[in-house]
Amino acid sequence: MSHQKLSIVMPVYNEAATLRTALERLLAVEMPLPTEVVVVDDGSSDGCTDLVADLVDGERVRLVRQEPNQGKGRALVRGFAEARGDLLTILDADLEYDPRDIPTLCQPVLDGEAKVVYGARSYGGHAAYSFWFVLGNKLVAVWASMLFDAWLTDVETCLKLAPTAMWREVDIRSSGFGIEAEVTGKLLARGERIFEVPISYRARGREEGKKIEWTDGVEALWILLRIRLGRRRRSRR
């Protein structure tokens, strides 16, 4: 498939400290395709999107607001619906991910080697938020690999790239961080092979606004199992 345009969905909730820098860094990257950024303000109360108003032009950068706050999953689903490109990825506004990795993410798709590409994090130095954070991420990856007879090293990565139509077809229901496990489980359940490329990563701590909790890891394990059991029931019909 020949792709014509890349959409990058950036979900935002109270990111006044980082949004401007994140968006400027993203816009400075030379992308392999014409690119639009869809910023989805998920009911922020800190005025963060006012800080990037001068960068919003309705074409290269578009701003969508939804009220009240509905969670990352709902913000992303709104971004998928608003996207105008035929290839889509996600970039959080918290500076944990480097937008310079996005062209690397695109390359296997543009070369015809894959349809779905994940940016896989390696944990060391600034990437290791905590022992339990790393262990939890590895556990979720092993669990998904075992359930779907695949091999993945990073399910919870933000940098996931797939055709826009595919993002819409998987019909995401999770409103929060469960979206990462849900989209992975549903892609694997429909037989998609996920291509991984290494990316850089700098984890922020609680004092910097880290929002994910251990309960999100437990939810991810349950979501993956539920999708796997659902596929088994359908195959028996």
GROMACS .gro file of C-alpha atoms in nm:
model
  237
    1MET     CA    1   0.000   0.000   0.000
    2SER     CA    2   0.123   0.347  -0.089
    3HIS     CA    3   0.058   0.585   0.199
    4GLN     CA    4  -0.008   0.951   0.134
    5LYS     CA    5  -0.022   1.124   0.472
    6LEU     CA    6   0.075   1.061   0.834
    7SER     CA    7  -0.146   1.165   1.124
    8ILE     CA    8   0.007   1.197   1.471
    9VAL     CA    9  -0.249   1.205   1.751
   10MET     CA   10  -0.132   1.380   2.068
   11PRO     CA   11  -0.367   1.330   2.367
   12VAL     CA   12  -0.332   1.604   2.626
   13TYR     CA   13  -0.453   1.638   2.981
   14ASN     CA   14  -0.301   1.911   3.201
   15GLU     CA   15   0.040   1.912   3.034
   16ALA     CA   16   0.122   2.283   3.067
   17ALA     CA   17   0.479   2.204   3.174
   18THR     CA   18   0.565   2.001   2.862
   19LEU     CA   19   0.315   2.050   2.579
   20ARG     CA   20   0.485   2.344   2.410
   21THR     CA   21   0.824   2.173   2.406
   22ALA     CA   22   0.677   1.842   2.293
   23LEU     CA   23   0.494   2.000   2.001
   24GLU     CA   24   0.790   2.212   1.893
   25ARG     CA   25   1.020   1.909   1.899
   26LEU     CA   26   0.771   1.713   1.692
   27LEU     CA   27   0.729   1.986   1.431
   28ALA     CA   28   1.108   2.011   1.394
   29VAL     CA   29   1.136   1.648   1.277
   30GLU     CA   30   1.157   1.584   0.902
   31MET     CA   31   0.894   1.319   0.836
   32PRO     CA   32   0.894   1.078   0.539
   33LEU     CA   33   0.534   1.175   0.454
   34PRO     CA   34   0.323   1.491   0.466
   35THR     CA   35   0.218   1.508   0.830
   36GLU     CA   36  -0.057   1.652   1.046
   37VAL     CA   37  -0.066   1.666   1.426
   38VAL     CA   38  -0.405   1.627   1.593
   39VAL     CA   39  -0.387   1.759   1.949
   40VAL     CA   40  -0.680   1.630   2.155
   41ASP     CA   41  -0.737   1.833   2.471
   42ASP     CA   42  -0.916   1.594   2.705
   43GLY     CA   43  -1.077   1.844   2.938
   44SER     CA   44  -0.758   2.010   3.062
   45SER     CA   45  -0.801   2.266   3.339
   46ASP     CA   46  -0.449   2.417   3.337
   47GLY     CA   47  -0.479   2.613   3.011
   48CYS     CA   48  -0.207   2.404   2.847
   49THR     CA   49  -0.348   2.425   2.495
   50ASP     CA   50  -0.358   2.806   2.517
   51LEU     CA   51   0.023   2.788   2.526
   52VAL     CA   52   0.034   2.638   2.174
   53ALA     CA   53  -0.243   2.845   2.017
   54ASP     CA   54   0.005   3.014   1.783
   55LEU     CA   55   0.114   2.674   1.645
   56VAL     CA   56  -0.239   2.563   1.561
   57ASP     CA   57  -0.310   2.642   1.196
   58GLY     CA   58  -0.591   2.400   1.109
   59GLU     CA   59  -0.371   2.208   0.868
   60ARG     CA   60  -0.033   2.098   1.001
   61VAL     CA   61  -0.153   2.128   1.362
   62ARG     CA   62  -0.519   2.092   1.456
   63LEU     CA   63  -0.671   2.121   1.801
   64VAL     CA   64  -0.974   1.924   1.914
   65ARG     CA   65  -1.132   1.979   2.255
   66GLN     CA   66  -1.357   1.740   2.443
   67GLU     CA   67  -1.534   1.806   2.773
   68PRO     CA   68  -1.528   1.679   3.038
   69ASN     CA   69  -1.212   1.475   3.089
   70GLN     CA   70  -1.284   1.123   2.960
   71GLY     CA   71  -0.948   0.945   2.978
   72LYS     CA   72  -0.664   0.873   2.737
   73GLY     CA   73  -0.855   0.600   2.554
   74ARG     CA   74  -1.146   0.828   2.470
   75ALA     CA   75  -0.910   1.108   2.368
   76LEU     CA   76  -0.732   0.876   2.126
   77VAL     CA   77  -1.054   0.743   1.977
   78ARG     CA   78  -1.156   1.104   1.912
   79GLY     CA   79  -0.819   1.163   1.747
   80PHE     CA   80  -0.859   0.855   1.527
   81ALA     CA   81  -1.197   0.985   1.410
   82GLU     CA   82  -1.056   1.332   1.335
   83ALA     CA   83  -0.742   1.212   1.151
   84ARG     CA   84  -0.711   1.295   0.782
   85GLY     CA   85  -0.403   1.085   0.711
   86ASP     CA   86  -0.412   0.721   0.602
   87LEU     CA   87  -0.126   0.620   0.837
   88LEU     CA   88  -0.142   0.703   1.207
   89THR     CA   89   0.070   0.699   1.520
   90ILE     CA   90   0.048   0.846   1.869
   91LEU     CA   91   0.282   1.071   2.063
   92ASP     CA   92   0.225   1.167   2.425
   93ALA     CA   93   0.298   1.525   2.530
   94ASP     CA   94   0.504   1.433   2.836
   95LEU     CA   95   0.850   1.425   2.670
   96GLU     CA   96   0.908   1.059   2.753
   97TYR     CA   97   0.931   0.969   2.383
   98ASP     CA   98   1.156   1.121   2.118
   99PRO     CA   99   0.964   1.228   1.803
  100ARG     CA  100   1.281   1.167   1.602
  101ASP     CA  101   1.199   0.796   1.632
  102ILE     CA  102   0.881   0.835   1.427
  103PRO     CA  103   1.051   0.820   1.082
  104THR     CA  104   1.218   0.495   1.195
  105LEU     CA  105   0.876   0.366   1.291
  106CYS     CA  106   0.740   0.452   0.946
  107GLN     CA  107   1.016   0.290   0.742
  108PRO     CA  108   0.910  -0.079   0.764
  109VAL     CA  109   0.560   0.022   0.650
  110LEU     CA  110   0.685   0.240   0.365
  111ASP     CA  111   0.919  -0.042   0.257
  112GLY     CA  112   0.628  -0.286   0.247
  113GLU     CA  113   0.773  -0.504   0.525
  114ALA     CA  114   0.494  -0.450   0.779
  115LYS     CA  115   0.152  -0.296   0.836
  116VAL     CA  116   0.182  -0.248   1.213
  117VAL     CA  117   0.499  -0.123   1.384
  118TYR     CA  118   0.567  -0.072   1.756
  119GLY     CA  119   0.851   0.127   1.905
  120ALA     CA  120   1.009  -0.105   2.162
  121ARG     CA  121   1.176   0.053   2.464
  122SER     CA  122   1.491  -0.085   2.623
  123TYR     CA  123   1.515  -0.014   2.995
  124GLY     CA  124   1.834   0.137   3.127
  125GLY     CA  125   1.954   0.470   3.262
  126HIS     CA  126   1.677   0.729   3.244
  127ALA     CA  127   1.440   0.473   3.091
  128ALA     CA  128   1.397   0.278   3.415
  129TYR     CA  129   1.132   0.464   3.615
  130SER     CA  130   1.141   0.193   3.882
  131PHE     CA  131   1.206  -0.179   3.920
  132TRP     CA  132   0.834  -0.253   3.946
  133PHE     CA  133   0.750  -0.035   3.647
  134VAL     CA  134   0.995  -0.226   3.427
  135LEU     CA  135   0.892  -0.566   3.566
  136GLY     CA  136   0.526  -0.487   3.509
  137ASN     CA  137   0.587  -0.387   3.148
  138LYS     CA  138   0.784  -0.704   3.081
  139LEU     CA  139   0.515  -0.917   3.244
  140VAL     CA  140   0.243  -0.767   3.023
  141ALA     CA  141   0.456  -0.827   2.712
  142VAL     CA  142   0.523  -1.191   2.801
  143TRP     CA  143   0.155  -1.245   2.886
  144ALA     CA  144   0.043  -1.107   2.548
  145SER     CA  145   0.307  -1.313   2.365
  146MET     CA  146   0.195  -1.633   2.538
  147LEU     CA  147  -0.179  -1.575   2.489
  148PHE     CA  148  -0.152  -1.496   2.117
  149ASP     CA  149   0.149  -1.712   2.023
  150ALA     CA  150   0.351  -1.408   1.919
  151TRP     CA  151   0.668  -1.243   2.046
  152LEU     CA  152   0.649  -0.887   2.171
  153THR     CA  153   0.885  -0.703   2.401
  154ASP     CA  154   0.676  -0.389   2.463
  155VAL     CA  155   0.295  -0.380   2.467
  156GLU     CA  156   0.261  -0.058   2.668
  157THR     CA  157   0.469   0.158   2.435
  158CYS     CA  158   0.304   0.479   2.320
  159LEU     CA  159   0.466   0.468   1.975
  160LYS     CA  160   0.240   0.240   1.773
  161LEU     CA  161   0.198   0.286   1.398
  162ALA     CA  162  -0.078   0.137   1.180
  163PRO     CA  163  -0.311   0.239   0.897
  164THR     CA  164  -0.573   0.483   1.022
  165ALA     CA  165  -0.852   0.253   0.904
  166MET     CA  166  -0.712  -0.025   1.123
  167TRP     CA  167  -0.712   0.197   1.433
  168ARG     CA  168  -1.080   0.265   1.371
  169GLU     CA  169  -1.171  -0.097   1.292
  170VAL     CA  170  -1.040  -0.242   1.620
  171ASP     CA  171  -1.320  -0.054   1.800
  172ILE     CA  172  -1.145   0.059   2.117
  173ARG     CA  173  -1.363   0.055   2.429
  174SER     CA  174  -1.110   0.134   2.704
  175SER     CA  175  -1.136   0.488   2.832
  176GLY     CA  176  -0.802   0.497   3.013
  177PHE     CA  177  -0.455   0.341   2.986
  178GLY     CA  178  -0.610   0.003   2.905
  179ILE     CA  179  -0.613   0.114   2.543
  180GLU     CA  180  -0.253  -0.005   2.500
  181ALA     CA  181  -0.337  -0.366   2.589
  182GLU     CA  182  -0.671  -0.356   2.414
  183VAL     CA  183  -0.540  -0.241   2.078
  184THR     CA  184  -0.253  -0.492   2.095
  185GLY     CA  185  -0.482  -0.780   2.185
  186LYS     CA  186  -0.730  -0.695   1.913
  187LEU     CA  187  -0.460  -0.656   1.648
  188LEU     CA  188  -0.311  -0.993   1.741
  189ALA     CA  189  -0.656  -1.155   1.757
  190ARG     CA  190  -0.724  -1.051   1.398
  191GLY     CA  191  -0.395  -1.204   1.283
  192GLU     CA  192  -0.184  -0.891   1.244
  193ARG     CA  193   0.190  -0.936   1.286
  194ILE     CA  194   0.351  -0.658   1.488
  195PHE     CA  195   0.696  -0.541   1.377
  196GLU     CA  196   0.910  -0.388   1.653
  197VAL     CA  197   1.186  -0.131   1.613
  198PRO     CA  198   1.404   0.001   1.898
  199ILE     CA  199   1.333   0.352   2.026
  200SER     CA  200   1.471   0.582   2.293
  201TYR     CA  201   1.277   0.652   2.610
  202ARG     CA  202   1.308   0.873   2.917
  203ALA     CA  203   1.065   0.784   3.193
  204ARG     CA  204   0.941   1.066   3.414
  205GLY     CA  205   0.873   1.015   3.783
  206ARG     CA  206   0.572   1.084   4.001
  207GLU     CA  207   0.701   1.429   4.084
  208GLU     CA  208   0.702   1.509   3.711
  209GLY     CA  209   0.344   1.395   3.661
  210LYS     CA  210   0.367   1.021   3.595
  211LYS     CA  211   0.005   0.901   3.598
  212ILE     CA  212   0.014   0.525   3.542
  213GLU     CA  213  -0.051   0.302   3.846
  214TRP     CA  214   0.009  -0.066   3.925
  215THR     CA  215  -0.363  -0.123   3.883
  216ASP     CA  216  -0.326  -0.030   3.515
  217GLY     CA  217  -0.092  -0.328   3.475
  218VAL     CA  218  -0.344  -0.564   3.631
  219GLU     CA  219  -0.613  -0.422   3.402
  220ALA     CA  220  -0.388  -0.481   3.100
  221LEU     CA  221  -0.344  -0.849   3.191
  222TRP     CA  222  -0.721  -0.893   3.224
  223ILE     CA  223  -0.796  -0.711   2.897
  224LEU     CA  224  -0.555  -0.935   2.705
  225LEU     CA  225  -0.702  -1.249   2.858
  226ARG     CA  226  -1.057  -1.137   2.786
  227ILE     CA  227  -0.977  -1.073   2.420
  228ARG     CA  228  -0.803  -1.409   2.388
  229LEU     CA  229  -1.096  -1.598   2.543
  230GLY     CA  230  -1.334  -1.407   2.319
  231ARG     CA  231  -1.142  -1.519   2.012
  232ARG     CA  232  -1.153  -1.882   2.131
  233ARG     CA  233  -1.530  -1.870   2.177
  234ARG     CA  234  -1.580  -1.726   1.830
  235SER     CA  235  -1.359  -1.995   1.674
  236ARG     CA  236  -1.579  -2.268   1.827
  237ARG     CA  237  -1.898  -2.140   1.671
   0.00000   0.00000   0.00000
